[in-house]
Amino acid sequence: MSDSLATRSGAVAALPTETPAPRLLPGVLLTELDSGASEQMYLLRLPNGRNFQIAGPLYHLATLLDGQRTPATIAAELGARLGRTVTAEDVVTIIERKLVPLGILATDDEPAPLPPPPAPTMDSPLGVLARLPVVPPRLLEPVAEALKCLYVPAVALPLLAAIAVAHLYSYQQLAPLLATLSPTNFPLLAVLVAMICVQLVLPWHELGHAAAARYFGARHGPMSIGFLGPMFVAMVEVTDVWHLSRRQRLVVDLGGVYFQSMSVIVLAVVAALTGSTLPLWVVLAMDIGMLMNLNPLFKLDGYWAVSDATGITNLHQRVGQQLGTLTAGALLKLGRLLHIARLAEHPMLQMIAAQENQLRAYGASARVALVLFTTLFVLSLLYFLLVLFVLLPALLLSYPLLVAAAWESLRGLLAGEGDRTVQLLTLAQCAFATLLVVGLVSMAVHLVRAWRGRNTGAAGMGGWTGGMGGLHGPGWRGPGW
């Protein structure tokens, strides 16, 4: 299970092997997880909403914790299920190291409730910053329940066909405009209106995720807003979908794009009836936003779609594991080739290289997808670092001049003097540069923090574990643009 979640510290008294083992707290859920692993994986859900992917041995052990069986009895039954010898000491060790730190075991008649889940701020330097709930579930549920009918195949298939036709019409009308587009006839007002329309459709986008979750019988949490770099995003918490099949989770992942694409139908009809080109520019802006939302490198809809399509949880963590095993393996081979004993037998490198066994738990197709994702991730990261260390210093140096120019443009705009188009472009350029600086700096800070804290987690337990985050990890779908 995810090491970063097992953070509760303090000495734990050793469990005796002759007295009954603890039982699980009420509300702890154990169920099968549909993943891309070659062996059946399981889902451990805590009462506070956090989820863990666990392997078969730990799942079977947890199902035997009823507060009546002793560790010796559990060891005998567990050994029979697994087909190998398990001792009472093994049972006690696993309980103490993997289950006790989670606080899900009850030893008293009235166990203390779990602490509330951590505030959902940012689980990754490539995730969303400063999540702020704005629509509680009690207000969101009736609307999502009413809209779940849009996922009925008899309704969804005609809608998808209409979306395709609307796109075809819109781009047929846009093609001549795009062919003659130049700085002299750039439709600045249309682009600004289009960007505003994209933001206004965000609640509808999030309802797509919530309605999909309701359609498959899963619950959802609040609708929240936050920031991803310089961009404003929205999201809805759907952690409960982990118990669904991968295909159903994939529908939830893409539900926001599905709902947002419905707006293209309305825009195409308005453009056809009025002859205005403004709805067409909104369609273009909407599609660009949806394509960015499907980018799997950041924790947006595309990230979850790739994760559920391949069955690989914690994609970013798996990328780090793969890069680490490749690097450690290469260094060990180099040490053996050059007969450098300290390098060839380095314990840390051997431990990192051994993590390759965790990646082998996934099927061949999932591993190929992970290799492709890792390659794309590394190339994009190099590009980001290039932008960070080349563009950011230049932007910071020129930023005071840009602010001064924006101030003069604002004064001229208010006074009715000068070229309004140039003034608006200057103000927009300053606003974009401000968001870009803030976003790049914040992402750089979180990347540094993530790098410095990469080894702070507790040690894992090999084949007994498998990682999946909790509330502030997997579960938040739908950052809209």
Short mmCIF file of C-alpha atoms in Angstrom, two decimals:
data_model
loop_
_atom_site.label_atom_id
_atom_site.label_comp_id
_atom_site.label_asym_id
_atom_site.label_seq_id
_atom_site.Cartn_x
_atom_site.Cartn_y
_atom_site.Cartn_z
CA MET A 1 0.00 0.00 0.00
CA SER A 2 1.08 3.58 -0.43
CA ASP A 3 3.91 4.28 1.99
CA SER A 4 3.11 7.97 2.16
CA LEU A 5 -0.23 7.21 3.82
CA ALA A 6 1.17 5.06 6.62
CA THR A 7 2.51 8.01 8.57
CA ARG A 8 1.06 7.55 12.04
CA SER A 9 3.98 7.24 14.40
CA GLY A 10 4.48 6.05 17.95
CA ALA A 11 5.49 2.81 19.61
CA VAL A 12 3.05 -0.08 19.24
CA ALA A 13 3.00 -2.84 21.79
CA ALA A 14 3.77 -6.24 20.31
CA LEU A 15 0.66 -8.32 19.74
CA PRO A 16 0.67 -11.61 21.68
CA THR A 17 0.26 -14.71 19.56
CA GLU A 18 -2.01 -16.55 22.00
CA THR A 19 -4.77 -13.92 22.37
CA PRO A 20 -7.30 -12.93 19.70
CA ALA A 21 -5.98 -10.56 17.04
CA PRO A 22 -7.70 -7.18 16.62
CA ARG A 23 -10.70 -6.78 14.37
CA LEU A 24 -11.24 -4.28 11.58
CA LEU A 25 -13.09 -1.08 12.38
CA PRO A 26 -16.69 -0.85 11.16
CA GLY A 27 -16.76 0.79 7.76
CA VAL A 28 -13.52 -0.72 6.48
CA LEU A 29 -14.29 -2.16 3.04
CA LEU A 30 -12.42 -4.99 1.32
CA THR A 31 -13.30 -5.75 -2.29
CA GLU A 32 -11.78 -6.79 -5.59
CA LEU A 33 -10.05 -4.14 -7.70
CA ASP A 34 -10.10 -4.22 -11.48
CA SER A 35 -6.49 -3.38 -12.41
CA GLY A 36 -3.92 -4.21 -15.06
CA ALA A 37 -1.95 -6.49 -12.76
CA SER A 38 -1.45 -10.08 -13.87
CA GLU A 39 -2.72 -11.23 -10.46
CA GLN A 40 -5.97 -10.24 -8.78
CA MET A 41 -5.54 -7.09 -6.70
CA TYR A 42 -7.87 -5.84 -3.99
CA LEU A 43 -9.16 -2.56 -2.67
CA LEU A 44 -8.91 -1.58 1.00
CA ARG A 45 -11.09 1.43 1.76
CA LEU A 46 -10.82 3.21 5.08
CA PRO A 47 -13.83 4.83 6.81
CA ASN A 48 -12.28 8.26 6.23
CA GLY A 49 -12.41 7.77 2.45
CA ARG A 50 -8.80 6.80 1.71
CA ASN A 51 -8.15 3.84 -0.59
CA PHE A 52 -5.30 1.36 -0.90
CA GLN A 53 -4.48 -1.25 -3.48
CA ILE A 54 -3.34 -4.43 -1.76
CA ALA A 55 -2.20 -7.82 -2.97
CA GLY A 56 -3.91 -11.13 -2.23
CA PRO A 57 -1.98 -12.15 0.92
CA LEU A 58 -2.78 -8.95 2.80
CA TYR A 59 -6.39 -9.06 1.62
CA HIS A 60 -6.89 -12.60 2.89
CA LEU A 61 -5.21 -11.69 6.18
CA ALA A 62 -7.48 -8.68 6.67
CA THR A 63 -10.61 -10.75 5.99
CA LEU A 64 -9.65 -13.07 8.87
CA LEU A 65 -9.45 -10.27 11.45
CA ASP A 66 -12.72 -10.70 13.32
CA GLY A 67 -11.52 -10.14 16.90
CA GLN A 68 -11.99 -13.82 17.76
CA ARG A 69 -9.27 -15.69 15.86
CA THR A 70 -5.81 -15.80 17.39
CA PRO A 71 -2.70 -15.15 15.26
CA ALA A 72 -2.01 -18.90 15.30
CA THR A 73 -5.50 -19.66 13.96
CA ILE A 74 -5.18 -16.93 11.36
CA ALA A 75 -1.78 -18.27 10.30
CA ALA A 76 -3.20 -21.74 9.75
CA GLU A 77 -6.17 -20.51 7.70
CA LEU A 78 -4.07 -18.02 5.78
CA GLY A 79 -1.47 -20.66 4.97
CA ALA A 80 -4.22 -22.93 3.63
CA ARG A 81 -5.55 -20.17 1.39
CA LEU A 82 -2.10 -19.20 0.08
CA GLY A 83 -0.72 -22.71 -0.19
CA ARG A 84 2.39 -21.95 1.83
CA THR A 85 3.52 -21.97 5.43
CA VAL A 86 2.61 -18.91 7.48
CA THR A 87 3.55 -18.61 11.15
CA ALA A 88 1.80 -16.72 13.92
CA GLU A 89 4.84 -14.45 14.13
CA ASP A 90 4.42 -13.61 10.42
CA VAL A 91 0.80 -12.65 11.06
CA VAL A 92 1.73 -10.42 14.01
CA THR A 93 4.51 -8.75 12.03
CA ILE A 94 2.29 -7.94 9.07
CA ILE A 95 -0.48 -6.63 11.31
CA GLU A 96 1.92 -4.36 13.20
CA ARG A 97 3.75 -3.06 10.14
CA LYS A 98 0.92 -2.67 7.64
CA LEU A 99 -2.43 -2.40 9.41
CA VAL A 100 -1.72 -0.85 12.80
CA PRO A 101 -0.22 2.36 11.30
CA LEU A 102 -3.43 2.91 9.36
CA GLY A 103 -5.50 3.00 12.55
CA ILE A 104 -8.15 0.61 11.20
CA LEU A 105 -7.94 -2.03 13.95
CA ALA A 106 -10.24 -2.13 16.95
CA THR A 107 -9.16 -3.64 20.26
CA ASP A 108 -11.68 -1.95 22.58
CA ASP A 109 -15.44 -2.15 22.69
CA GLU A 110 -15.75 1.46 21.56
CA PRO A 111 -12.78 2.30 19.34
CA ALA A 112 -11.94 5.90 18.64
CA PRO A 113 -13.08 7.05 15.20
CA LEU A 114 -10.56 7.66 12.47
CA PRO A 115 -9.29 11.22 12.11
CA PRO A 116 -10.80 13.16 9.22
CA PRO A 117 -8.99 12.88 5.91
CA PRO A 118 -6.29 15.47 5.24
CA ALA A 119 -7.25 18.66 3.55
CA PRO A 120 -7.19 18.03 -0.20
CA THR A 121 -4.58 20.54 -1.28
CA MET A 122 -2.07 19.06 -3.73
CA ASP A 123 -0.98 15.46 -3.92
CA SER A 124 1.64 15.94 -6.60
CA PRO A 125 3.72 18.71 -8.15
CA LEU A 126 1.85 17.78 -11.34
CA GLY A 127 -1.55 17.95 -9.64
CA VAL A 128 -3.98 20.68 -8.64
CA LEU A 129 -3.12 23.40 -6.14
CA ALA A 130 -5.35 24.77 -3.37
CA ARG A 131 -8.60 22.87 -3.83
CA LEU A 132 -11.55 24.81 -2.43
CA PRO A 133 -14.97 23.06 -2.21
CA VAL A 134 -17.70 25.32 -3.61
CA VAL A 135 -20.73 23.04 -4.17
CA PRO A 136 -21.54 20.50 -1.42
CA PRO A 137 -22.68 16.98 -2.36
CA ARG A 138 -26.22 17.57 -1.07
CA LEU A 139 -26.74 20.23 -3.76
CA LEU A 140 -24.88 18.34 -6.46
CA GLU A 141 -26.54 14.94 -5.99
CA PRO A 142 -30.09 15.79 -7.19
CA VAL A 143 -28.76 17.38 -10.39
CA ALA A 144 -26.33 14.52 -11.07
CA GLU A 145 -29.08 11.99 -10.41
CA ALA A 146 -31.36 13.70 -12.93
CA LEU A 147 -28.61 13.87 -15.57
CA LYS A 148 -27.40 10.29 -15.30
CA CYS A 149 -29.96 9.34 -17.97
CA LEU A 150 -27.60 10.91 -20.52
CA TYR A 151 -25.39 7.83 -20.12
CA VAL A 152 -28.11 5.41 -21.16
CA PRO A 153 -26.84 3.99 -24.50
CA ALA A 154 -30.10 4.84 -26.27
CA VAL A 155 -29.48 8.49 -25.36
CA ALA A 156 -25.67 8.63 -25.42
CA LEU A 157 -25.16 7.19 -28.91
CA PRO A 158 -27.37 9.76 -30.70
CA LEU A 159 -25.74 12.53 -28.65
CA LEU A 160 -22.27 11.38 -29.68
CA ALA A 161 -23.37 11.33 -33.32
CA ALA A 162 -24.78 14.86 -32.96
CA ILE A 163 -21.52 16.03 -31.35
CA ALA A 164 -19.55 14.65 -34.32
CA VAL A 165 -21.86 16.38 -36.83
CA ALA A 166 -21.68 19.67 -34.91
CA HIS A 167 -17.87 19.54 -34.95
CA LEU A 168 -17.84 18.79 -38.68
CA TYR A 169 -20.09 21.75 -39.44
CA SER A 170 -18.18 24.12 -37.12
CA TYR A 171 -14.79 23.40 -38.65
CA GLN A 172 -16.15 23.59 -42.19
CA GLN A 173 -17.25 27.12 -41.36
CA LEU A 174 -14.05 27.95 -39.48
CA ALA A 175 -11.65 26.70 -42.14
CA PRO A 176 -11.80 29.86 -44.36
CA LEU A 177 -11.41 32.09 -41.31
CA LEU A 178 -8.37 30.16 -40.05
CA ALA A 179 -6.81 30.15 -43.53
CA THR A 180 -6.83 33.96 -43.68
CA LEU A 181 -6.01 34.57 -40.00
CA SER A 182 -3.20 37.08 -39.39
CA PRO A 183 -2.16 39.58 -36.69
CA THR A 184 -4.03 42.33 -38.56
CA ASN A 185 -7.41 40.57 -38.47
CA PHE A 186 -6.99 38.62 -35.25
CA PRO A 187 -10.44 38.37 -33.59
CA LEU A 188 -9.33 39.45 -30.13
CA LEU A 189 -12.83 40.13 -28.81
CA ALA A 190 -14.09 36.78 -30.06
CA VAL A 191 -11.17 34.97 -28.42
CA LEU A 192 -11.74 36.74 -25.09
CA VAL A 193 -15.46 35.90 -25.19
CA ALA A 194 -14.59 32.31 -26.08
CA MET A 195 -12.23 32.01 -23.10
CA ILE A 196 -14.97 33.32 -20.80
CA CYS A 197 -17.46 30.84 -22.24
CA VAL A 198 -15.04 27.97 -21.61
CA GLN A 199 -14.85 28.96 -17.95
CA LEU A 200 -18.63 29.28 -17.67
CA VAL A 201 -19.14 25.72 -18.88
CA LEU A 202 -16.91 24.23 -16.14
CA PRO A 203 -19.80 23.35 -13.78
CA TRP A 204 -21.49 21.44 -16.62
CA HIS A 205 -18.20 19.61 -17.27
CA GLU A 206 -18.01 18.52 -13.64
CA LEU A 207 -21.62 17.39 -13.65
CA GLY A 208 -20.56 14.96 -16.37
CA HIS A 209 -18.24 13.18 -13.93
CA ALA A 210 -20.77 13.25 -11.10
CA ALA A 211 -23.61 11.97 -13.32
CA ALA A 212 -21.43 9.13 -14.66
CA ALA A 213 -20.57 8.10 -11.12
CA ARG A 214 -24.27 8.10 -10.18
CA TYR A 215 -25.14 6.09 -13.30
CA PHE A 216 -22.84 3.28 -12.23
CA GLY A 217 -23.96 3.40 -8.61
CA ALA A 218 -20.98 5.25 -7.14
CA ARG A 219 -21.11 8.23 -4.84
CA HIS A 220 -19.43 11.58 -5.43
CA GLY A 221 -18.22 14.37 -3.21
CA PRO A 222 -18.22 18.15 -3.56
CA MET A 223 -17.37 20.23 -6.59
CA SER A 224 -14.18 22.19 -6.00
CA ILE A 225 -12.00 24.76 -7.70
CA GLY A 226 -8.23 25.14 -7.74
CA PHE A 227 -5.21 26.03 -9.84
CA LEU A 228 -2.99 23.99 -12.08
CA GLY A 229 0.02 26.20 -12.72
CA PRO A 230 -1.37 29.44 -14.16
CA MET A 231 -4.74 27.93 -15.05
CA PHE A 232 -8.00 27.95 -13.15
CA VAL A 233 -9.56 24.49 -12.95
CA ALA A 234 -12.56 22.79 -11.38
CA MET A 235 -13.00 19.21 -10.20
CA VAL A 236 -15.40 16.84 -8.48
CA GLU A 237 -14.39 14.18 -5.95
CA VAL A 238 -15.34 10.66 -7.08
CA THR A 239 -13.10 8.46 -4.93
CA ASP A 240 -15.93 5.95 -4.63
CA VAL A 241 -15.46 4.86 -8.27
CA TRP A 242 -12.47 2.68 -7.35
CA HIS A 243 -14.81 -0.24 -6.72
CA LEU A 244 -16.13 0.01 -10.30
CA SER A 245 -14.72 -1.87 -13.27
CA ARG A 246 -12.00 -0.24 -15.36
CA ARG A 247 -14.45 0.34 -18.22
CA GLN A 248 -16.90 2.08 -15.90
CA ARG A 249 -14.12 4.19 -14.35
CA LEU A 250 -13.03 5.16 -17.87
CA VAL A 251 -16.54 6.42 -18.62
CA VAL A 252 -16.42 8.51 -15.43
CA ASP A 253 -13.01 9.87 -16.47
CA LEU A 254 -14.31 10.99 -19.87
CA GLY A 255 -17.73 12.06 -18.62
CA GLY A 256 -16.67 15.68 -18.26
CA VAL A 257 -15.45 15.90 -21.86
CA TYR A 258 -18.67 14.17 -22.99
CA PHE A 259 -20.83 16.75 -21.25
CA GLN A 260 -18.66 19.66 -22.36
CA SER A 261 -18.84 18.44 -25.97
CA MET A 262 -22.64 18.74 -25.83
CA SER A 263 -22.18 22.52 -25.75
CA VAL A 264 -20.70 22.27 -29.25
CA ILE A 265 -24.12 21.14 -30.50
CA VAL A 266 -25.72 24.29 -29.09
CA LEU A 267 -22.96 26.52 -30.46
CA ALA A 268 -23.20 25.00 -33.95
CA VAL A 269 -26.98 25.50 -34.01
CA VAL A 270 -26.60 29.13 -32.90
CA ALA A 271 -23.94 29.73 -35.57
CA ALA A 272 -26.18 28.18 -38.26
CA LEU A 273 -29.25 30.21 -37.24
CA THR A 274 -27.56 33.58 -36.73
CA GLY A 275 -24.69 33.43 -39.20
CA SER A 276 -22.36 34.74 -36.48
CA THR A 277 -18.77 33.50 -36.31
CA LEU A 278 -18.49 34.06 -32.56
CA PRO A 279 -19.94 30.62 -31.63
CA LEU A 280 -17.42 29.02 -34.00
CA TRP A 281 -14.49 30.60 -32.15
CA VAL A 282 -16.01 29.36 -28.90
CA VAL A 283 -16.07 25.84 -30.37
CA LEU A 284 -12.37 26.15 -31.22
CA ALA A 285 -11.52 27.38 -27.72
CA MET A 286 -13.66 24.63 -26.20
CA ASP A 287 -11.86 21.92 -28.18
CA ILE A 288 -8.43 23.30 -27.29
CA GLY A 289 -9.40 23.26 -23.63
CA MET A 290 -10.68 19.69 -23.85
CA LEU A 291 -7.50 18.54 -25.61
CA MET A 292 -5.41 20.13 -22.86
CA ASN A 293 -7.66 18.44 -20.30
CA LEU A 294 -6.90 15.08 -21.92
CA ASN A 295 -3.16 15.61 -21.50
CA PRO A 296 -2.12 12.55 -19.43
CA LEU A 297 1.04 14.14 -18.03
CA PHE A 298 -0.86 16.25 -15.50
CA LYS A 299 -3.49 14.92 -13.14
CA LEU A 300 -6.38 15.88 -15.36
CA ASP A 301 -9.02 13.71 -17.02
CA GLY A 302 -6.48 12.29 -19.47
CA TYR A 303 -4.27 11.06 -16.62
CA TRP A 304 -7.11 9.11 -15.03
CA ALA A 305 -8.27 7.83 -18.42
CA VAL A 306 -4.81 6.40 -19.19
CA SER A 307 -4.56 5.00 -15.66
CA ASP A 308 -7.92 3.23 -15.89
CA ALA A 309 -7.46 2.12 -19.51
CA THR A 310 -4.12 0.45 -18.68
CA GLY A 311 -5.04 -0.58 -15.15
CA ILE A 312 -1.89 1.05 -13.74
CA THR A 313 -2.49 3.05 -10.56
CA ASN A 314 -0.25 5.95 -9.52
CA LEU A 315 1.19 6.56 -12.98
CA HIS A 316 3.60 9.24 -11.81
CA GLN A 317 4.93 6.94 -9.08
CA ARG A 318 5.34 4.11 -11.61
CA VAL A 319 7.30 6.42 -13.91
CA GLY A 320 9.67 7.16 -11.04
CA GLN A 321 9.99 3.46 -10.28
CA GLN A 322 10.74 2.61 -13.89
CA LEU A 323 13.35 5.34 -14.27
CA GLY A 324 14.87 4.36 -10.93
CA THR A 325 15.12 0.66 -11.80
CA LEU A 326 16.61 1.40 -15.22
CA THR A 327 19.21 3.76 -13.73
CA ALA A 328 20.07 1.49 -10.81
CA GLY A 329 20.32 -1.56 -13.09
CA ALA A 330 22.62 0.28 -15.48
CA LEU A 331 24.89 1.41 -12.64
CA LEU A 332 25.07 -2.12 -11.21
CA LYS A 333 25.98 -3.53 -14.63
CA LEU A 334 28.60 -0.83 -15.07
CA GLY A 335 30.09 -1.69 -11.69
CA ARG A 336 30.31 -5.37 -12.60
CA LEU A 337 31.77 -4.55 -16.01
CA LEU A 338 34.46 -2.31 -14.56
CA HIS A 339 34.98 -4.59 -11.51
CA ILE A 340 34.08 -1.82 -9.08
CA ALA A 341 32.87 -3.80 -6.08
CA ARG A 342 31.43 -0.83 -4.17
CA LEU A 343 29.29 0.10 -7.16
CA ALA A 344 28.35 -3.44 -8.22
CA GLU A 345 27.27 -4.39 -4.68
CA HIS A 346 25.80 -1.09 -3.53
CA PRO A 347 22.81 -1.98 -1.30
CA MET A 348 20.75 1.08 -2.21
CA LEU A 349 21.13 0.43 -5.95
CA GLN A 350 20.23 -3.23 -5.45
CA MET A 351 17.11 -2.25 -3.50
CA ILE A 352 16.00 0.18 -6.21
CA ALA A 353 16.71 -2.33 -8.99
CA ALA A 354 14.62 -4.92 -7.14
CA GLN A 355 11.54 -2.71 -7.58
CA GLU A 356 11.38 -4.03 -11.14
CA ASN A 357 9.47 -7.00 -9.71
CA GLN A 358 6.61 -4.65 -8.82
CA LEU A 359 6.39 -3.45 -12.42
CA ARG A 360 6.41 -7.02 -13.69
CA ALA A 361 3.15 -7.58 -11.83
CA TYR A 362 1.41 -5.77 -14.68
CA GLY A 363 0.58 -7.41 -18.00
CA ALA A 364 2.69 -6.98 -21.13
CA SER A 365 0.34 -4.44 -22.74
CA ALA A 366 0.24 -2.36 -19.54
CA ARG A 367 4.05 -2.35 -19.33
CA VAL A 368 4.32 -1.24 -22.96
CA ALA A 369 1.88 1.58 -22.23
CA LEU A 370 3.94 2.53 -19.18
CA VAL A 371 7.12 2.67 -21.28
CA LEU A 372 5.41 4.97 -23.79
CA PHE A 373 4.00 7.12 -21.01
CA THR A 374 7.42 7.33 -19.33
CA THR A 375 9.07 8.39 -22.59
CA LEU A 376 6.47 11.09 -23.18
CA PHE A 377 6.74 12.16 -19.53
CA VAL A 378 10.53 12.53 -19.69
CA LEU A 379 10.42 14.50 -22.96
CA SER A 380 7.75 16.80 -21.57
CA LEU A 381 9.66 17.24 -18.32
CA LEU A 382 12.80 18.21 -20.24
CA TYR A 383 10.75 20.73 -22.19
CA PHE A 384 9.28 22.10 -18.97
CA LEU A 385 12.74 22.45 -17.42
CA LEU A 386 13.95 24.21 -20.55
CA VAL A 387 11.06 26.64 -20.31
CA LEU A 388 11.62 27.03 -16.57
CA PHE A 389 15.34 27.82 -16.75
CA VAL A 390 15.36 29.73 -20.04
CA LEU A 391 12.01 31.46 -20.37
CA LEU A 392 11.38 32.24 -16.71
CA PRO A 393 14.57 34.31 -16.10
CA ALA A 394 13.95 36.26 -19.31
CA LEU A 395 10.32 36.76 -18.34
CA LEU A 396 11.26 37.96 -14.86
CA LEU A 397 13.77 40.44 -16.27
CA SER A 398 11.29 41.89 -18.77
CA TYR A 399 8.29 41.74 -16.44
CA PRO A 400 8.73 45.26 -14.95
CA LEU A 401 8.78 46.74 -18.46
CA LEU A 402 5.68 44.74 -19.35
CA VAL A 403 3.87 45.99 -16.25
CA ALA A 404 4.81 49.58 -17.09
CA ALA A 405 3.53 49.15 -20.64
CA ALA A 406 0.31 47.63 -19.34
CA TRP A 407 -0.15 50.58 -16.96
CA GLU A 408 0.25 53.08 -19.80
CA SER A 409 -2.15 51.06 -21.95
CA LEU A 410 -4.72 51.05 -19.15
CA ARG A 411 -4.42 54.83 -18.71
CA GLY A 412 -4.80 55.37 -22.44
CA LEU A 413 -7.77 53.01 -22.60
CA LEU A 414 -9.54 54.82 -19.78
CA ALA A 415 -8.78 58.20 -21.34
CA GLY A 416 -9.96 57.09 -24.79
CA GLU A 417 -6.56 57.73 -26.38
CA GLY A 418 -4.45 55.49 -28.62
CA ASP A 419 -5.19 52.23 -30.39
CA ARG A 420 -7.63 50.20 -28.30
CA THR A 421 -6.65 46.91 -29.96
CA VAL A 422 -2.99 47.35 -29.09
CA GLN A 423 -3.88 48.44 -25.57
CA LEU A 424 -6.09 45.40 -25.00
CA LEU A 425 -3.40 43.11 -26.37
CA THR A 426 -0.83 44.65 -24.03
CA LEU A 427 -3.11 44.20 -21.01
CA ALA A 428 -3.85 40.60 -22.00
CA GLN A 429 -0.14 39.95 -22.49
CA CYS A 430 0.63 41.31 -19.01
CA ALA A 431 -2.14 39.25 -17.42
CA PHE A 432 -0.96 36.08 -19.16
CA ALA A 433 2.66 36.77 -18.19
CA THR A 434 1.60 37.26 -14.55
CA LEU A 435 -0.26 33.95 -14.48
CA LEU A 436 2.64 32.23 -16.22
CA VAL A 437 5.20 33.53 -13.71
CA VAL A 438 3.04 32.57 -10.73
CA GLY A 439 2.32 29.14 -12.19
CA LEU A 440 5.91 28.33 -13.14
CA VAL A 441 7.25 29.48 -9.78
CA SER A 442 4.65 27.51 -7.83
CA MET A 443 5.25 24.36 -9.87
CA ALA A 444 9.00 24.74 -9.47
CA VAL A 445 8.61 25.06 -5.70
CA HIS A 446 6.46 21.92 -5.51
CA LEU A 447 8.83 19.97 -7.75
CA VAL A 448 11.71 20.86 -5.41
CA ARG A 449 9.63 19.90 -2.36
CA ALA A 450 8.65 16.60 -3.97
CA TRP A 451 12.29 15.85 -4.82
CA ARG A 452 13.48 16.68 -1.30
CA GLY A 453 10.75 14.55 0.29
CA ARG A 454 10.92 11.60 -2.09
CA ASN A 455 12.47 9.24 0.48
CA THR A 456 10.45 10.19 3.55
CA GLY A 457 7.93 7.36 3.24
CA ALA A 458 7.99 4.23 5.35
CA ALA A 459 9.58 1.10 4.03
CA GLY A 460 7.40 -1.26 2.02
CA MET A 461 6.75 -4.96 2.49
CA GLY A 462 7.51 -6.37 -0.94
CA GLY A 463 4.84 -8.69 -2.30
CA TRP A 464 2.32 -7.74 0.38
CA THR A 465 1.88 -4.23 -0.92
CA GLY A 466 0.88 -2.14 -3.88
CA GLY A 467 0.34 1.58 -4.01
CA MET A 468 -2.79 3.63 -4.48
CA GLY A 469 -3.30 7.05 -2.96
CA GLY A 470 -6.29 8.32 -1.06
CA LEU A 471 -8.55 11.36 -1.02
CA HIS A 472 -5.83 13.73 -2.12
CA GLY A 473 -4.61 11.29 -4.75
CA PRO A 474 -6.77 9.14 -7.00
CA GLY A 475 -10.38 10.12 -6.93
CA TRP A 476 -10.48 13.74 -8.06
CA ARG A 477 -11.75 13.76 -11.63
CA GLY A 478 -12.39 16.52 -14.02
CA PRO A 479 -10.15 19.57 -13.84
CA GLY A 480 -11.95 21.60 -16.50
CA TRP A 481 -10.51 24.45 -18.50
#
